[in-house]
mmCIF file with all atom_site columns, C-alpha atoms and ligand atoms in Angstrom:
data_model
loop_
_atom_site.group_PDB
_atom_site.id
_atom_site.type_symbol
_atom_site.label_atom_id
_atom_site.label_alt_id
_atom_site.label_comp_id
_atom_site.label_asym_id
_atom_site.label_entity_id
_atom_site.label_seq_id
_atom_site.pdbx_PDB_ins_code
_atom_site.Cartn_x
_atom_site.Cartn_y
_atom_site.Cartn_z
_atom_site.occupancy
_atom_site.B_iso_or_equiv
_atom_site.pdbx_formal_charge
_atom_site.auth_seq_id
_atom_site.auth_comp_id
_atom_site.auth_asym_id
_atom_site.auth_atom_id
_atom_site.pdbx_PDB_model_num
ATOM   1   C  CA  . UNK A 1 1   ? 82.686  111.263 88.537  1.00 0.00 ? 73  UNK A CA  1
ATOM   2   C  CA  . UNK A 1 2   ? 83.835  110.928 92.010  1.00 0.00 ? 74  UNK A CA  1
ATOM   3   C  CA  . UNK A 1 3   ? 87.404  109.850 93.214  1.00 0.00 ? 75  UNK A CA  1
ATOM   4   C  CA  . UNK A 1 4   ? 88.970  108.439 96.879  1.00 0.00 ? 76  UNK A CA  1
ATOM   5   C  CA  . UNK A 1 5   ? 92.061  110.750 95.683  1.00 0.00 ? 77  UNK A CA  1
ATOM   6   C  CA  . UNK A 1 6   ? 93.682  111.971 99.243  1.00 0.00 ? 78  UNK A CA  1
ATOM   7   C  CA  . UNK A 1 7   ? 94.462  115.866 98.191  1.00 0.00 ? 79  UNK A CA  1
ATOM   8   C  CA  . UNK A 1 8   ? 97.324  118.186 100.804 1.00 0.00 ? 80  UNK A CA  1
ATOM   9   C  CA  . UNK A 1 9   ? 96.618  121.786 100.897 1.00 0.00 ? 81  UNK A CA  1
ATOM   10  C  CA  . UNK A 1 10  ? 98.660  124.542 102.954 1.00 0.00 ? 82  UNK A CA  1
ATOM   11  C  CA  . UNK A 1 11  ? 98.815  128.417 103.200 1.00 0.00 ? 83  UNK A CA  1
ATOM   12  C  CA  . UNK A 1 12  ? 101.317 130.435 101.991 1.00 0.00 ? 84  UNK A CA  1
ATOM   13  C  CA  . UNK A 1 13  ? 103.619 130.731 104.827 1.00 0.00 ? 85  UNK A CA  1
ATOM   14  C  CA  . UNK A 1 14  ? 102.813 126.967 105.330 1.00 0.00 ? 86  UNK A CA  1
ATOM   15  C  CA  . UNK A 1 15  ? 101.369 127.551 109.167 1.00 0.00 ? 87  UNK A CA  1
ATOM   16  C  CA  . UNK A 1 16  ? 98.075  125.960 108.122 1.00 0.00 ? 88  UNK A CA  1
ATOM   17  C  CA  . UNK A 1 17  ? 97.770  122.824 106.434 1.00 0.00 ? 89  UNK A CA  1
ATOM   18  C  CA  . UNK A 1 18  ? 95.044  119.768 105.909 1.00 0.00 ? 90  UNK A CA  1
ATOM   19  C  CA  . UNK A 1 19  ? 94.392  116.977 104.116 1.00 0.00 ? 91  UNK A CA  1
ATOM   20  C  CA  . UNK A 1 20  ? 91.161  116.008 103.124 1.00 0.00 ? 92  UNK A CA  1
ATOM   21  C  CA  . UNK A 1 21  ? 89.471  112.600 101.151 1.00 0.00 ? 93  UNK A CA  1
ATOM   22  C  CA  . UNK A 1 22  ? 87.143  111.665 98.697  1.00 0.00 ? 94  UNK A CA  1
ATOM   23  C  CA  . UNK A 1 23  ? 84.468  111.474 97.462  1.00 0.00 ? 95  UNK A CA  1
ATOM   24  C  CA  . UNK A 1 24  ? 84.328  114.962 96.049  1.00 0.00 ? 96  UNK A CA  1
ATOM   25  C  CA  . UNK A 1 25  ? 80.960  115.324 95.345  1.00 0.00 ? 97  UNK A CA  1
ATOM   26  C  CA  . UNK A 1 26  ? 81.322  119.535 94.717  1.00 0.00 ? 98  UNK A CA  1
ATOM   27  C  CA  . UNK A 1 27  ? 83.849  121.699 93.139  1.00 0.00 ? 99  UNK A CA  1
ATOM   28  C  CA  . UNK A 1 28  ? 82.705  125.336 92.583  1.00 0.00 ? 100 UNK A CA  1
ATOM   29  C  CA  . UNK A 1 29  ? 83.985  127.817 90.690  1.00 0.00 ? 101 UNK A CA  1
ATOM   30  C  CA  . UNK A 1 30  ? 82.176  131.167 91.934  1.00 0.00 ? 102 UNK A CA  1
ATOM   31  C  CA  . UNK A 1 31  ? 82.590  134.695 89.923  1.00 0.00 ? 103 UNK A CA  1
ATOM   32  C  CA  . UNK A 1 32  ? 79.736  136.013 92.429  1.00 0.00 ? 104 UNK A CA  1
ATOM   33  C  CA  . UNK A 1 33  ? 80.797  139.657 93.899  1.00 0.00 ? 105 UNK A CA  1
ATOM   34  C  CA  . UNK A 1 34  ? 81.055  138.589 97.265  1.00 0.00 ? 106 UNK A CA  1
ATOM   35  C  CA  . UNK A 1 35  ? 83.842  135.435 95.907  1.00 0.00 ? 107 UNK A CA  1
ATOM   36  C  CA  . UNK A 1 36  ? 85.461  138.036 93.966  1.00 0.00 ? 108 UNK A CA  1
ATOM   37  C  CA  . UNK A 1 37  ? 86.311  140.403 96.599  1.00 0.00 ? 109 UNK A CA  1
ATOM   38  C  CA  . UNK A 1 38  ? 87.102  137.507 99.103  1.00 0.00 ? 110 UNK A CA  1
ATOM   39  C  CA  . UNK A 1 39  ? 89.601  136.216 96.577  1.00 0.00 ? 111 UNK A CA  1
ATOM   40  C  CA  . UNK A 1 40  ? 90.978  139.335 94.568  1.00 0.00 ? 112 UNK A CA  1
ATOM   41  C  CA  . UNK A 1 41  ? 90.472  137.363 91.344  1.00 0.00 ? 113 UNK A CA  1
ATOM   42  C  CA  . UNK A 1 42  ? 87.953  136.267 89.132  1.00 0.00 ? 114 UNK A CA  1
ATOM   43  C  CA  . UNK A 1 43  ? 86.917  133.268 90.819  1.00 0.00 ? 115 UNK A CA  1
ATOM   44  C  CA  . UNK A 1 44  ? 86.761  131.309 93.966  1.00 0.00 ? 116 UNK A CA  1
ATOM   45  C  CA  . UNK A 1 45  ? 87.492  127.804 93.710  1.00 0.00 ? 117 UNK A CA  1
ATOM   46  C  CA  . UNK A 1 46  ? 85.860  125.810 96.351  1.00 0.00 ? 118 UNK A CA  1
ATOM   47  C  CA  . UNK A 1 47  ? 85.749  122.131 96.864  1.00 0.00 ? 119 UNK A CA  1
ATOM   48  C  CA  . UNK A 1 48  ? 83.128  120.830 99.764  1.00 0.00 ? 120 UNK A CA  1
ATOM   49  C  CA  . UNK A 1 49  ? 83.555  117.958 101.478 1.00 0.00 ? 121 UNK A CA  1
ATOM   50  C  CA  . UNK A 1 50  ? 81.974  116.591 104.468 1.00 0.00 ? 122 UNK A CA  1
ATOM   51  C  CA  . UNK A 1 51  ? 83.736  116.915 107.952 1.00 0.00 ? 123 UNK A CA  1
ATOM   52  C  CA  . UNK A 1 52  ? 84.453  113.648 108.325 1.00 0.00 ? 124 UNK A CA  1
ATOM   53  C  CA  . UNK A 1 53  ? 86.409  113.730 104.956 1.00 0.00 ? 125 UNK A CA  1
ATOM   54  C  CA  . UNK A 1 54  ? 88.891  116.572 106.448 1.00 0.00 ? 126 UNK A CA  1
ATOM   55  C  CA  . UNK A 1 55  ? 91.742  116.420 108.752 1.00 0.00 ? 127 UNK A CA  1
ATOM   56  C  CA  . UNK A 1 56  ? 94.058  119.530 109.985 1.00 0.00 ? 128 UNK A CA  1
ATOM   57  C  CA  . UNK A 1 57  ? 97.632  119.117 110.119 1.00 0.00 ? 129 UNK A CA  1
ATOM   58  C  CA  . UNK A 1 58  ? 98.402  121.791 111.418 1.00 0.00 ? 130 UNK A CA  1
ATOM   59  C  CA  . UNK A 1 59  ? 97.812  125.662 112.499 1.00 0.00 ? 131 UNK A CA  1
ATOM   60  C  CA  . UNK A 1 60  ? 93.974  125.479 112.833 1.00 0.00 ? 132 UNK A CA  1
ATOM   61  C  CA  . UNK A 1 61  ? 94.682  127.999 116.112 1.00 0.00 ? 133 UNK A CA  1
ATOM   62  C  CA  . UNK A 1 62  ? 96.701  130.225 113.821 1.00 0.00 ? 134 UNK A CA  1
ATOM   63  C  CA  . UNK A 1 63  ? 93.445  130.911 111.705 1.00 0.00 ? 135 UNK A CA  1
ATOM   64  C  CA  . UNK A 1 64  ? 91.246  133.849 111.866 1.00 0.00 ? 136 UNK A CA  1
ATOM   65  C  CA  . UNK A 1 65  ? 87.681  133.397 110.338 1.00 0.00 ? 137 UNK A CA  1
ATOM   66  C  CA  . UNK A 1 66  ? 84.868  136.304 108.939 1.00 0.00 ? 138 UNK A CA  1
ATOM   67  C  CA  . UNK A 1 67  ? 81.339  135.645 109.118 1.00 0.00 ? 139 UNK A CA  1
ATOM   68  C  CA  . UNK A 1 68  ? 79.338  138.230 106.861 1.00 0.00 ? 140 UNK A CA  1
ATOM   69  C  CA  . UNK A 1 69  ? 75.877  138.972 108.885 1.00 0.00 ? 141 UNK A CA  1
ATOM   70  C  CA  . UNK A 1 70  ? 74.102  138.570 106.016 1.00 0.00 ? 142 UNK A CA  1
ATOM   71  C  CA  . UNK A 1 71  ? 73.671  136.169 104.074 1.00 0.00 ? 143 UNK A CA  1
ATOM   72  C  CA  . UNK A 1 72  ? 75.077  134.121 107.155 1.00 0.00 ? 144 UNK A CA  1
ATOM   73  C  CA  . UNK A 1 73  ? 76.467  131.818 104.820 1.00 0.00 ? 145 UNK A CA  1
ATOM   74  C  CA  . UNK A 1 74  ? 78.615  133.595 103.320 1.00 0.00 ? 146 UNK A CA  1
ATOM   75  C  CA  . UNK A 1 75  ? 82.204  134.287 105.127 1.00 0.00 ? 147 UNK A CA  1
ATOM   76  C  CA  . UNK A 1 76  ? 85.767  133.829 105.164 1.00 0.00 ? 148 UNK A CA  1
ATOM   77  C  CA  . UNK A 1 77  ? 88.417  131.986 106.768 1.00 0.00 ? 149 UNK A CA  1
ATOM   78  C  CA  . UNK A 1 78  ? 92.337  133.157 106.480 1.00 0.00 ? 150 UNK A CA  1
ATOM   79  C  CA  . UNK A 1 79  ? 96.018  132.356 107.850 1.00 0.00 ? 151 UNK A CA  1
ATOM   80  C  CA  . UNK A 1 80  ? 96.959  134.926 110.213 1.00 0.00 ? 152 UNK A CA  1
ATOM   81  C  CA  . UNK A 1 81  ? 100.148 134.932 109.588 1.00 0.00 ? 153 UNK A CA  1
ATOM   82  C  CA  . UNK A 1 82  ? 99.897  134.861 105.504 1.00 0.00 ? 154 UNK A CA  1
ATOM   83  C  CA  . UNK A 1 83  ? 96.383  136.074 104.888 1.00 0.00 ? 155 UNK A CA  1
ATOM   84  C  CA  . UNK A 1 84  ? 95.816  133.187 102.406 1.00 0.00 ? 156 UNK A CA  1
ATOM   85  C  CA  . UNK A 1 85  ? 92.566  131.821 102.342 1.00 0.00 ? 157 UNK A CA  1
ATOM   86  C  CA  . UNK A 1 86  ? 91.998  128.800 104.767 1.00 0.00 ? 158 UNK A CA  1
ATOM   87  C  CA  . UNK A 1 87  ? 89.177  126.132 105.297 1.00 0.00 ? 159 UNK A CA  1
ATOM   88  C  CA  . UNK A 1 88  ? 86.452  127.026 106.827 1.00 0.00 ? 160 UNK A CA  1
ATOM   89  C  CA  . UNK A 1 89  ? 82.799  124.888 107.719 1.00 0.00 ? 161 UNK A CA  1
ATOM   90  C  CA  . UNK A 1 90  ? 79.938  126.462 106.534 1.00 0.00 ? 162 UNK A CA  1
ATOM   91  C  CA  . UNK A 1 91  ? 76.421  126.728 108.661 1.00 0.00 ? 163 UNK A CA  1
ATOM   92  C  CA  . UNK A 1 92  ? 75.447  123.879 106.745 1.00 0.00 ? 164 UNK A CA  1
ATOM   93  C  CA  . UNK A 1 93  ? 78.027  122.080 107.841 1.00 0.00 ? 165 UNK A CA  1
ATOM   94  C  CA  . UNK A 1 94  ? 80.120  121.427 104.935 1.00 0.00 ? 166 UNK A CA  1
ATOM   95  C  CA  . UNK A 1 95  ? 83.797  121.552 105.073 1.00 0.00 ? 167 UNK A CA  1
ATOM   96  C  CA  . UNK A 1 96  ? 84.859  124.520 102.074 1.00 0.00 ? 168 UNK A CA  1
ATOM   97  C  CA  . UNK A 1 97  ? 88.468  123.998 101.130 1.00 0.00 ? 169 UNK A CA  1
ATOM   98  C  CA  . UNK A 1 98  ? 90.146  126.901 98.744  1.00 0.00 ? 170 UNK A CA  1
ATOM   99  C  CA  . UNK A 1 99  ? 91.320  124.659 96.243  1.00 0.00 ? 171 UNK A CA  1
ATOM   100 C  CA  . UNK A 1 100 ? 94.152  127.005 95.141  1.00 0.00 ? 172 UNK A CA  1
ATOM   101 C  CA  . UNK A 1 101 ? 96.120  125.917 98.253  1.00 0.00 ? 173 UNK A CA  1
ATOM   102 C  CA  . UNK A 1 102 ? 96.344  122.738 97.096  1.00 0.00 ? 174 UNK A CA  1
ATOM   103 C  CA  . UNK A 1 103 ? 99.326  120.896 94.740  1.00 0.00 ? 175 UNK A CA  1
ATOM   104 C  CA  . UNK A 1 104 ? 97.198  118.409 93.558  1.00 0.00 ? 176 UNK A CA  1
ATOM   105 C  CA  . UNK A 1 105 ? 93.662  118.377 91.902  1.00 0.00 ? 177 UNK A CA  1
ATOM   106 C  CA  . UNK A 1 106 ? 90.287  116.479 92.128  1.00 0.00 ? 178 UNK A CA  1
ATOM   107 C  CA  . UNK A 1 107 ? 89.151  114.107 89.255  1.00 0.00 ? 179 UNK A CA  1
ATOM   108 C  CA  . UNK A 1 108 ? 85.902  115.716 89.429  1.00 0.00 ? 180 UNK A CA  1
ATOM   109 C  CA  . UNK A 1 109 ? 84.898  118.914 86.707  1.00 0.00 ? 181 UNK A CA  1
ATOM   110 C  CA  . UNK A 1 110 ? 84.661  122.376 88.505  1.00 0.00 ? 182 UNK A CA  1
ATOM   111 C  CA  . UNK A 1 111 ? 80.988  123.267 88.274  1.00 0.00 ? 183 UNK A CA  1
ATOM   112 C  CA  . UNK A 1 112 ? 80.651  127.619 87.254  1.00 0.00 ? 184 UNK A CA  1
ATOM   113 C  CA  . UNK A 1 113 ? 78.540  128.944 90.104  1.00 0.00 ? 185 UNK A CA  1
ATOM   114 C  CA  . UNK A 1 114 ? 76.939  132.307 89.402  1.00 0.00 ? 186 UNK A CA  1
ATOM   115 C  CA  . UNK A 1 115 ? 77.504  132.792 85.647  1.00 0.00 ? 187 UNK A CA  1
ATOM   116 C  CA  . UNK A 1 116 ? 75.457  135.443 84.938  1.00 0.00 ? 188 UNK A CA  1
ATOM   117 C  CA  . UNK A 1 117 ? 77.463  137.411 87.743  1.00 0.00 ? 189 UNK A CA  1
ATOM   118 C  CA  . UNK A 1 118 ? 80.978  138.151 86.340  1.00 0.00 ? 190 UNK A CA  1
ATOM   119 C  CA  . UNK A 1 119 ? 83.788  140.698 85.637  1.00 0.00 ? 191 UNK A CA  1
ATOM   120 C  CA  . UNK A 1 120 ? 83.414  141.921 82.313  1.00 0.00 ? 192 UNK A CA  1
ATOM   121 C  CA  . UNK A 1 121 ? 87.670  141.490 82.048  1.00 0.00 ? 193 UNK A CA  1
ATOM   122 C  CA  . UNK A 1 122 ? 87.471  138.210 82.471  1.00 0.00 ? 194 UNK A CA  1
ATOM   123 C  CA  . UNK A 1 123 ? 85.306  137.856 79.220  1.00 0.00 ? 195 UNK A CA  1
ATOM   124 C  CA  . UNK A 1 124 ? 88.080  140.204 77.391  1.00 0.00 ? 196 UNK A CA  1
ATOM   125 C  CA  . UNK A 1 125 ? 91.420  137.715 77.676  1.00 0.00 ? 197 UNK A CA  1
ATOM   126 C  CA  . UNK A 1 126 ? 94.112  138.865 75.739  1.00 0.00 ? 198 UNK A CA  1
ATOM   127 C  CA  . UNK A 1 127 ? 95.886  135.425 74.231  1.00 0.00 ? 199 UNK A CA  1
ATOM   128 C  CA  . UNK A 1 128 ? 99.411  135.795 75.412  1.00 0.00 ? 200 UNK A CA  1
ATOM   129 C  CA  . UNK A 1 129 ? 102.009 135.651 72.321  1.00 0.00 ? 201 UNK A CA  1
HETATM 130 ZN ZN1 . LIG B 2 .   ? 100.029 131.196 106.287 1.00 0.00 ? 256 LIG B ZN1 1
HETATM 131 ZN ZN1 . LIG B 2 .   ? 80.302  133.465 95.236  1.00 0.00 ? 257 LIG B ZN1 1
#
């Protein structure tokens, strides 16, 4: 399912903030490693758009960006003020928003990227009582 939904996402601090459009056509949810340390939690939640589908609003200066050598694709982008995870394009040329920054959410379904790659704590929830 796609949606035109416009969706608002800022840092922490609030320095760096975007807007981006729909379609969504991806919406990741990665438990990979490399996601995991990035994040500090189980999962990154990424939503790809294309470039044309994203606008700053403000504080793209303010951001710093990591590019691990290898695989190239893989990186980071932060607030340097906050340290909270910022968009970032990808060497494919995608736009890869952290969807935790944002108030609102997607129509479409998050998709589990790398499942056979996961903490073994996240499989062991404890139901809160
Ligand atoms: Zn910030
Ligand atoms: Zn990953």
């Amino acid at each position: 399912m796609k949606t035109e939904k416009t969706l608002n996402g800022e840092c922490l601090c609030g320095d760096v903030s975007w807007k981006m459009n729909g379609p969504y056509e991806f919406f990741g949810m990665c438990q990979c490693s490399r996601c995991r340390k990035i994040t500090g939690a189980a999962f990154a939640t990424n939503l790809f758009v294309k470039p044309e589908q994203f606008s700053w609003l403000s504080g793209e200066n303010k951001r710093g960006v990591f590019a691990l050598p290898s695989p190239n694709t893989f990186g980071n982008a932060f607030c340097q003020n906050c340290g909270s995870r910022v968009p970032r394009q990808t060497p494919k040329g995608w736009m890869l928003l952290p969807l935790g920054s944002s108030m609102e959410s997607p129509s479409i379904k998050p998709t589990l990227v790398c499942p056979e790659d996961h903490t073994d704590w996240f499989t062991r929830l404890k139901e809160i009582v």
